[in-house]
mmCIF file of C-alpha atoms and ligand atoms in Angstrom:
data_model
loop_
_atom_site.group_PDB
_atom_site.id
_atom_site.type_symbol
_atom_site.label_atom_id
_atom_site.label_comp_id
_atom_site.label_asym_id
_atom_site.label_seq_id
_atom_site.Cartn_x
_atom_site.Cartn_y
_atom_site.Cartn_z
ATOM 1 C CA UNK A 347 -0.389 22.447 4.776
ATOM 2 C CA UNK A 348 1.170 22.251 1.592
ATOM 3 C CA UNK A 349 2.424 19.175 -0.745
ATOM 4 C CA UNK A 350 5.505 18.879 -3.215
ATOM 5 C CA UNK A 351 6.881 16.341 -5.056
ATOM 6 C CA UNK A 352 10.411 15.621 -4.653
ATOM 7 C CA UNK A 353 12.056 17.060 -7.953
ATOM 8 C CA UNK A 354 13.991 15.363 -10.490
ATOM 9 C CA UNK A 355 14.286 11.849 -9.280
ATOM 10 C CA UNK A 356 15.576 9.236 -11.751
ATOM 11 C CA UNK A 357 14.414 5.786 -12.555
ATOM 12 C CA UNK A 358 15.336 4.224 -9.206
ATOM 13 C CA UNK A 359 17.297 0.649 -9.673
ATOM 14 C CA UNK A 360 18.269 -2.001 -7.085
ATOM 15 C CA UNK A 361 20.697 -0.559 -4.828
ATOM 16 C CA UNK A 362 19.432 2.899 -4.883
ATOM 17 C CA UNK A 363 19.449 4.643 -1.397
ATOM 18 C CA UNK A 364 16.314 6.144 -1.543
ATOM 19 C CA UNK A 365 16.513 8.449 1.725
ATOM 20 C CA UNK A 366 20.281 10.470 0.253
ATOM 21 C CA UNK A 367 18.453 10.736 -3.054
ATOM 22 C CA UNK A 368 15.679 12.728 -1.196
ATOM 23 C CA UNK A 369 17.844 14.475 0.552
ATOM 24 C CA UNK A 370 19.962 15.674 -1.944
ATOM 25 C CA UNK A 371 17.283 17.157 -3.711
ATOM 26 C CA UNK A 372 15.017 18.780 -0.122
ATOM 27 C CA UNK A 373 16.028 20.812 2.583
ATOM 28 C CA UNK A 374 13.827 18.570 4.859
ATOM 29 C CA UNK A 375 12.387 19.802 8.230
ATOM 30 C CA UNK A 376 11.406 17.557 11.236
ATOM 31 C CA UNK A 377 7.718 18.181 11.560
ATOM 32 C CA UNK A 378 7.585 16.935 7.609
ATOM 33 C CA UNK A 379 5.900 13.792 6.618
ATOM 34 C CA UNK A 380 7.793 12.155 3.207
ATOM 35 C CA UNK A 381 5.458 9.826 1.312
ATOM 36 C CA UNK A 382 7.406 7.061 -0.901
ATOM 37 C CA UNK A 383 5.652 5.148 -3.411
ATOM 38 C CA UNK A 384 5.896 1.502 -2.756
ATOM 39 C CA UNK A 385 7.303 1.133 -6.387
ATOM 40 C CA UNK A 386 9.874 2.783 -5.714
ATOM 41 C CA UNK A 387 11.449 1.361 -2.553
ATOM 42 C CA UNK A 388 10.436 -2.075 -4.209
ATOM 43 C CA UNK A 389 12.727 -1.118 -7.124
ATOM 44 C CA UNK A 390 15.557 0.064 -4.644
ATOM 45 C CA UNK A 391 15.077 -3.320 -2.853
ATOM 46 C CA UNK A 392 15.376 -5.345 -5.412
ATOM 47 C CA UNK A 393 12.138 -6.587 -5.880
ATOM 48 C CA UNK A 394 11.791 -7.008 -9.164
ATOM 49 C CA UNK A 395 10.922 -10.842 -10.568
ATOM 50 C CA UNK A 396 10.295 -12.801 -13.616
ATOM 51 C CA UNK A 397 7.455 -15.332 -14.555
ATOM 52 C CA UNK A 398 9.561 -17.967 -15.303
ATOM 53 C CA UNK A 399 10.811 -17.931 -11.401
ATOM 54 C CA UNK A 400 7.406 -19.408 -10.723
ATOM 55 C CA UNK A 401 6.343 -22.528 -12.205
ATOM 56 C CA UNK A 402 2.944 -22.652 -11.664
ATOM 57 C CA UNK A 403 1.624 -25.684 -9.537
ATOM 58 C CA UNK A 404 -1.830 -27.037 -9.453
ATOM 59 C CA UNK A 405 -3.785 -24.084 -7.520
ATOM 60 C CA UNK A 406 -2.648 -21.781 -9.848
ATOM 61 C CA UNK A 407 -3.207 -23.489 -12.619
ATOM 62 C CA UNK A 408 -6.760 -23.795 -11.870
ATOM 63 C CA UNK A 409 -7.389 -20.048 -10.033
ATOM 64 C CA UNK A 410 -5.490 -19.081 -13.836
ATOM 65 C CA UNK A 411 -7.852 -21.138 -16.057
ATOM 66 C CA UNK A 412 -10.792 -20.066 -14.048
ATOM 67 C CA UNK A 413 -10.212 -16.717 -14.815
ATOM 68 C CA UNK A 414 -9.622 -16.823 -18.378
ATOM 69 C CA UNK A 415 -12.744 -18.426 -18.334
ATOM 70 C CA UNK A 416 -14.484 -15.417 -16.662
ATOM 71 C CA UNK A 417 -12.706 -12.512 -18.397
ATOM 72 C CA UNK A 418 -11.932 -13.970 -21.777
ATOM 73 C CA UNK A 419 -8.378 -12.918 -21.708
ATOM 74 C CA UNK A 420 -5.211 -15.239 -21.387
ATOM 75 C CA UNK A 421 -4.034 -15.645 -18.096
ATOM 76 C CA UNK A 422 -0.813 -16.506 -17.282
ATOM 77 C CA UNK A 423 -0.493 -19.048 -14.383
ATOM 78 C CA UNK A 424 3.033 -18.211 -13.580
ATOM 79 C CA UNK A 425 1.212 -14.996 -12.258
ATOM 80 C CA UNK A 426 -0.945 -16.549 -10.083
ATOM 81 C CA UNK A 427 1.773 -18.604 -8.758
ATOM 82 C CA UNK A 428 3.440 -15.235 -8.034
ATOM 83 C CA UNK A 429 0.933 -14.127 -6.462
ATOM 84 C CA UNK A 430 -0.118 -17.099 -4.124
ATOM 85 C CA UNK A 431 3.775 -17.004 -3.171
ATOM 86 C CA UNK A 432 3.523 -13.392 -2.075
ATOM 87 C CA UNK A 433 0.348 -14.213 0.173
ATOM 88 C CA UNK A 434 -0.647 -15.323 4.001
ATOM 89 C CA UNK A 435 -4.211 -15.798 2.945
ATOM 90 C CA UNK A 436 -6.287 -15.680 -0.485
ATOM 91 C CA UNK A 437 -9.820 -13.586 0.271
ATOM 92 C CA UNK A 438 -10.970 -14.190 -3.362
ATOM 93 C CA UNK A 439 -10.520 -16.327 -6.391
ATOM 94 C CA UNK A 440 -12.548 -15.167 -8.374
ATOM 95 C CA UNK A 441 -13.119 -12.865 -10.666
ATOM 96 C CA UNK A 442 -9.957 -11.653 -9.650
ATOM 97 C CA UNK A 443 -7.622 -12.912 -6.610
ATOM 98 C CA UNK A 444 -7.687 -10.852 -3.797
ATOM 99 C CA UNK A 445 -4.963 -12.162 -0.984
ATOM 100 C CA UNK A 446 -3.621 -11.111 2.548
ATOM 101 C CA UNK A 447 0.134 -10.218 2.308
ATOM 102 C CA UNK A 448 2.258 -11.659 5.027
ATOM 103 C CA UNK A 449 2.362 -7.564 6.639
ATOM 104 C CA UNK A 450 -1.517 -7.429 6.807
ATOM 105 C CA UNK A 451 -2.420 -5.524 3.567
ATOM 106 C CA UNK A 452 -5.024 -7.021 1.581
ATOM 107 C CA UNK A 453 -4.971 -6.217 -2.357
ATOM 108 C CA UNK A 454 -5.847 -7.760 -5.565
ATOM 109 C CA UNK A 455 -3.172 -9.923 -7.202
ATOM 110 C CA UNK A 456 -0.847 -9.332 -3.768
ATOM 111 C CA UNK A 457 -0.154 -5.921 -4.959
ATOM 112 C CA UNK A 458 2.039 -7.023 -7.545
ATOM 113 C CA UNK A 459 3.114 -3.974 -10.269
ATOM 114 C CA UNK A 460 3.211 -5.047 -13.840
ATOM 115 C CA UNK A 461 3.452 -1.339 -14.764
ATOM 116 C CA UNK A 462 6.562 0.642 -14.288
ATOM 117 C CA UNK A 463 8.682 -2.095 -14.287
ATOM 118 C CA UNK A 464 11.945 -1.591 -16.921
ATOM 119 C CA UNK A 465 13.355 -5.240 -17.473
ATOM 120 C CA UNK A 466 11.450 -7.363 -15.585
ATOM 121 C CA UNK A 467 8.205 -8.579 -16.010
ATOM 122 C CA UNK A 468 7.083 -8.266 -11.961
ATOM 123 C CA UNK A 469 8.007 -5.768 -9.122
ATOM 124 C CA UNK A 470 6.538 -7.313 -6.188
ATOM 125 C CA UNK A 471 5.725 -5.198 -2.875
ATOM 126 C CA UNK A 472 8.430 -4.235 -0.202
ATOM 127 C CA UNK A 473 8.550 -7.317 1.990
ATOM 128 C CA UNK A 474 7.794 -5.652 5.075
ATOM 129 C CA UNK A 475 6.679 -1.738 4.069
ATOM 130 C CA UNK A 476 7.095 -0.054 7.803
ATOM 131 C CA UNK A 477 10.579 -1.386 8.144
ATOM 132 C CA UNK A 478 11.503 0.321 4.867
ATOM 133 C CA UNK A 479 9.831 3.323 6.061
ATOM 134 C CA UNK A 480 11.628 3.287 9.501
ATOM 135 C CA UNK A 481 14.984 2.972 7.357
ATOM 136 C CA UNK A 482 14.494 6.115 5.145
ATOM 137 C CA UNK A 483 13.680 7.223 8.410
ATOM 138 C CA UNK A 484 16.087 6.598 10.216
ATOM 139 C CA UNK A 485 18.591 7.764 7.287
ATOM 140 C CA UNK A 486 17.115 11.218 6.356
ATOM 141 C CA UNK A 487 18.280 14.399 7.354
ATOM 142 C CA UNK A 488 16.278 15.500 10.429
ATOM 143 C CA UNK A 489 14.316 12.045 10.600
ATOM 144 C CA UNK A 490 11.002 13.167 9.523
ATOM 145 C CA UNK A 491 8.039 10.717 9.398
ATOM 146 C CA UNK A 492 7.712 8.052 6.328
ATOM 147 C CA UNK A 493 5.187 6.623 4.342
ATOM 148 C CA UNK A 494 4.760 3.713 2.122
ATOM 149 C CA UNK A 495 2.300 4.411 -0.341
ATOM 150 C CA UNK A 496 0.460 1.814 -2.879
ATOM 151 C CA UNK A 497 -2.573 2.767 -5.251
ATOM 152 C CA UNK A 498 -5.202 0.393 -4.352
ATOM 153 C CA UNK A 499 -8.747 -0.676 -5.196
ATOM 154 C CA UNK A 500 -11.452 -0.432 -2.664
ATOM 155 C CA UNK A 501 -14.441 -1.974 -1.722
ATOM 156 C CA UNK A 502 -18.072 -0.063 -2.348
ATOM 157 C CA UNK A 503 -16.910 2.750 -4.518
ATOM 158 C CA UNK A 504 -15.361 2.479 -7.835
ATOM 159 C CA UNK A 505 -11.893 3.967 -8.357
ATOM 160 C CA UNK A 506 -8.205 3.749 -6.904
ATOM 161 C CA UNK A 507 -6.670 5.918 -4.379
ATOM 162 C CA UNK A 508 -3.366 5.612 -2.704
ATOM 163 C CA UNK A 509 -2.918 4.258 0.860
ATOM 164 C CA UNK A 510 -0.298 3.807 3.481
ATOM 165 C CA UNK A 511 0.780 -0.027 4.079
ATOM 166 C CA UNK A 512 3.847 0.865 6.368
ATOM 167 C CA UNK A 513 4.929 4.120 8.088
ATOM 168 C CA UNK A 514 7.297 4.868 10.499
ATOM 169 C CA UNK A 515 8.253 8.255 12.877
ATOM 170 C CA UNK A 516 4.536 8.823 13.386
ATOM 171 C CA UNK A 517 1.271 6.751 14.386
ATOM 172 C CA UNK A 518 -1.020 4.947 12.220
ATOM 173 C CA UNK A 519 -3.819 6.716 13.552
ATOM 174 C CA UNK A 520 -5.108 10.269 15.020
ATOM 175 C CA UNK A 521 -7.504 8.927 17.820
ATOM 176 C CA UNK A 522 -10.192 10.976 18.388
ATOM 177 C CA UNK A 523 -12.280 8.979 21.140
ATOM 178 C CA UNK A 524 -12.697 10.594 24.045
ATOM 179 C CA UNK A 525 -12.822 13.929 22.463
ATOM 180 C CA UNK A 526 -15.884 15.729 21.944
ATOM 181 C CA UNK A 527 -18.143 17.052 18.792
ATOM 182 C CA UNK A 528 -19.450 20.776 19.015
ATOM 183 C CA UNK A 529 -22.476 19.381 20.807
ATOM 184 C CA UNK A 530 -20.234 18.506 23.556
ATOM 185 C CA UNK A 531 -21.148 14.920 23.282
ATOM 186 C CA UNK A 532 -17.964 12.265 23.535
ATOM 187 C CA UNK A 533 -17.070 10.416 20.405
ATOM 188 C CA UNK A 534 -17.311 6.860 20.834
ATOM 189 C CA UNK A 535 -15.564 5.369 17.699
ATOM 190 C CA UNK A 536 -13.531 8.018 15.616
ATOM 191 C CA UNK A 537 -10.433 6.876 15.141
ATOM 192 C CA UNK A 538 -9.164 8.856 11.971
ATOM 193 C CA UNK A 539 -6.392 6.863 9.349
ATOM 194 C CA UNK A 540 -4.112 9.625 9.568
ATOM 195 C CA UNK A 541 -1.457 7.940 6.866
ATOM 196 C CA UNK A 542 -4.503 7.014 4.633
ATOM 197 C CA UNK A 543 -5.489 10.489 4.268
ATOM 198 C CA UNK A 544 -1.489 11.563 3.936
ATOM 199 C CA UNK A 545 -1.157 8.617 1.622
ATOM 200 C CA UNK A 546 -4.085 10.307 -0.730
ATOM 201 C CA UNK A 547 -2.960 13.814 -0.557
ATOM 202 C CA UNK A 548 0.458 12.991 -1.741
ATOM 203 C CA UNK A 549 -0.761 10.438 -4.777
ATOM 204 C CA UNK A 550 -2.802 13.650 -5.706
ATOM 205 C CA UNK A 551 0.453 14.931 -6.623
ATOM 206 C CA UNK A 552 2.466 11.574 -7.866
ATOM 207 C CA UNK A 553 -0.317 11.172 -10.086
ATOM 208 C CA UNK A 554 -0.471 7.290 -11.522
ATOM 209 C CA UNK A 555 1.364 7.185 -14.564
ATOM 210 C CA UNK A 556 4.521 8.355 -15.861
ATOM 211 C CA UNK A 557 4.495 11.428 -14.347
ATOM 212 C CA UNK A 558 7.920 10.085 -12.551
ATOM 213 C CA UNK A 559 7.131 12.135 -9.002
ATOM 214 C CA UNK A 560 7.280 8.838 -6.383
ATOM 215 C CA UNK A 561 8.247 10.735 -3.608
ATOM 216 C CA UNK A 562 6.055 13.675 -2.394
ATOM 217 C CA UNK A 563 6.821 16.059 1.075
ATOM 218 C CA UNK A 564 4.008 17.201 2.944
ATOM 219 C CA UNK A 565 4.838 20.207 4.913
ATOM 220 C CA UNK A 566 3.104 22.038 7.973
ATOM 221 C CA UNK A 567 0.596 19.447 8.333
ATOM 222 C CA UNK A 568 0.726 19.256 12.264
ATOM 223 C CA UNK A 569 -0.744 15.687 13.932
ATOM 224 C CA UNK A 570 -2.254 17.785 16.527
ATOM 225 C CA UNK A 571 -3.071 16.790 20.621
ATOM 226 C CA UNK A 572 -4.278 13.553 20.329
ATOM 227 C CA UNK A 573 -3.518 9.976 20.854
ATOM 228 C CA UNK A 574 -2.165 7.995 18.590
ATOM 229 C CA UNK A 575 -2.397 3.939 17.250
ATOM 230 C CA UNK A 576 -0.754 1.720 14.781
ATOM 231 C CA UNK A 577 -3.970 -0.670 14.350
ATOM 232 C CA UNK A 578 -4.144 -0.577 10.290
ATOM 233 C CA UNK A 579 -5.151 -3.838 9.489
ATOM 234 C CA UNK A 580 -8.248 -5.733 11.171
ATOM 235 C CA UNK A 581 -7.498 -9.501 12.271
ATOM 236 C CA UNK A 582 -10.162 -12.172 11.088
ATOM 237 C CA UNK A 583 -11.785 -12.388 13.835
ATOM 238 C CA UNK A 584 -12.985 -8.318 13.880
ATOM 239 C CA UNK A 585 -13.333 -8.343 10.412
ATOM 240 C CA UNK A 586 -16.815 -9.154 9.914
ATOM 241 C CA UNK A 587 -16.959 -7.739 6.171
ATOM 242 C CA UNK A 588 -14.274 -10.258 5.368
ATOM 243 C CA UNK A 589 -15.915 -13.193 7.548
ATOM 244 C CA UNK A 590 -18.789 -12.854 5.280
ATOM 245 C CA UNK A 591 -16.787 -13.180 2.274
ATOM 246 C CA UNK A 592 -15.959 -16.804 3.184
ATOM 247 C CA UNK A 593 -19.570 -18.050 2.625
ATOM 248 C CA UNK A 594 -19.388 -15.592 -0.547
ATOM 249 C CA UNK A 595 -19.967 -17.089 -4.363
ATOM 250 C CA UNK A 596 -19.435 -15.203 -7.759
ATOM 251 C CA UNK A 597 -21.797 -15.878 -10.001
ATOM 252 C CA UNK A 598 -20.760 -14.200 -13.332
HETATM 253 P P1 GDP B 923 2.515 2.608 -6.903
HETATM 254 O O1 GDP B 923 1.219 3.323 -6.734
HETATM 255 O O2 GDP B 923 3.441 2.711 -5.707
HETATM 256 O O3 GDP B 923 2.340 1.183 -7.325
HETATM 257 O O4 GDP B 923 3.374 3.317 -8.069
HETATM 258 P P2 GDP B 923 2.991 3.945 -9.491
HETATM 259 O O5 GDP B 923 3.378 2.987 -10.571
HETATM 260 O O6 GDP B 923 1.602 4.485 -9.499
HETATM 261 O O7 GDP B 923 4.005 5.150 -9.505
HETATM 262 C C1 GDP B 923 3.881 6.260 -8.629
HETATM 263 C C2 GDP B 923 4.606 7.452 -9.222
HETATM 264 O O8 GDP B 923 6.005 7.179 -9.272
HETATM 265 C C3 GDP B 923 4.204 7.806 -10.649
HETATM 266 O O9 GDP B 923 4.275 9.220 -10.762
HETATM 267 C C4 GDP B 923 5.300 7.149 -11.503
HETATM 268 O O10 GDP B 923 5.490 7.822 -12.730
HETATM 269 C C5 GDP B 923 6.507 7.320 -10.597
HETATM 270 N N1 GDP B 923 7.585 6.344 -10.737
HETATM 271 C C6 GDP B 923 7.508 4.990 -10.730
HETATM 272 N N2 GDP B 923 8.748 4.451 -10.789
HETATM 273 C C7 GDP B 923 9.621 5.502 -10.820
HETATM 274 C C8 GDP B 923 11.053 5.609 -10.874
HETATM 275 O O11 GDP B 923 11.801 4.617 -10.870
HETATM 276 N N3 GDP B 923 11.577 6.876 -10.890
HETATM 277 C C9 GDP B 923 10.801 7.997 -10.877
HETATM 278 N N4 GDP B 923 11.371 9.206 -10.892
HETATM 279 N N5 GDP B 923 9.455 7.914 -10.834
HETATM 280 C C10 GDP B 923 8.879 6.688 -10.811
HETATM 281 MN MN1 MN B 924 1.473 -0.581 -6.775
HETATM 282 MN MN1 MN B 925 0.148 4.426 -8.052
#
């Protein structure tokens, strides 16, 4: 397989049809899979904010104060107001706010960008990510597969990596159950995060900075014989890492 960025893309604005922009700079094939940086199809969708669209009420007030009182640093509660609004669920308060977005993904501060934003203070993410996807989709030459990429945390290890939170032309997942190792012996539970791994690859090449490549092609990467799923994001009630986390308490 190989990997390219998309070349000379400019700074992407409201309005911006992402999926012509690609395609007037790639000869795209079916059988590739185009990864988009969330940034960018927020920008082309508008959604882009300011602070003072959210006065901060009394929850964010006090999730704000609490953490300038961990970190030392001024918080702004207009941000945690942003946040909360952009949220299904908060995970964590504290020392940083980790929330459910109304799509599933969980992130810190609701995956809100206050880097690579021109004029605003706040690009929020795409509102639902695999309906973008399925309309750059839809819209590209030859209708290859799309991914919505975001650089995200993780739990365990230290260090960002990109993954998928919404795709559309291919599944979520490669499922490998059913199949068997060298041994010969059925595999019980492998069900392998195919747009994850995609996801990574490409922000390999995007890079996280100003390195201005949002949209990378991966070519002659081939999904294989297998089954497929769109299961990304656990629900509560199988999520026993995150059940835990309700009995949880920081203690600085
Ligand atoms: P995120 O991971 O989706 O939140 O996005 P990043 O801020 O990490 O940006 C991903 C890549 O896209 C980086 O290489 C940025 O330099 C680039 N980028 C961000 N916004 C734009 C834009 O409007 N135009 C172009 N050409 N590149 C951008
Ligand atoms: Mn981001
Ligand atoms: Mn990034």
């Amino acid at each position: 397989m190989e990997l390219f960025a998309v070349p000379d893309l400019p700074e992407i604005r409201a309005g911006d049809d992402l999926a012509a922009m690609i395609a007037e700079r790639v000869d795209l094939r079916p059988d590739d899979v185009v990864c988009v940086a969330s940034t960018v199809v927020s920008k082309a969708e508008g959604r882009t904010a300011d602070l003072e669209e959210f006065p901060a009420g009394p929850r964010a007030k006090e999730i704000a104060r609490n953490l300038e009182e961990i970190s030392g640093d001024e918080k702004d509660p207009r941000f945690a107001q942003a946040v909360l609004e952009n949220s299904t669920d908060v995970v964590m308060e504290e020392p940083f706010i980790l929330t459910e977005a109304p799509f599933g993904h969980v992130s810190v501060n609701a995956g809100i960008d206050r880097s690579n934003v021109p004029d605003h203070d706040l690009l929020l993410l795409p509102e639902r990510p695999s309906q973008s996807a399925e309309r750059i989709h839809e819209n590209l030459p030859e209708s290859p597969p799309v991914i919505v990429t975001d650089t995200s945390g993780r739990s365990f290890r230290h260090g960002q990596r990109a993954v998928a939170i919404g795709w559309a032309g291919m599944p979520a997942s490669r499922d490998w159950r059913g199949e068997t190792d060298r041994d010969g012996h059925e595999l019980q539970v492998t069900v392998q995060s195919v747009v994850d791994e995609l996801a990574g690859a490409a922000n390999l090449v995007s890079g996280e900075g100003d390195g201005g490549n949002p949209v990378v092609v991966v070519r002659d990467w081939d999904f294989g014989d297998h089954d497929g799923s769109d299961n990304m994001f656990r629900e509560m009630r199988r999520d026993f890492v995150r059940q835990a986390l309700r009995d949880w308490e920081y203690e600085p």
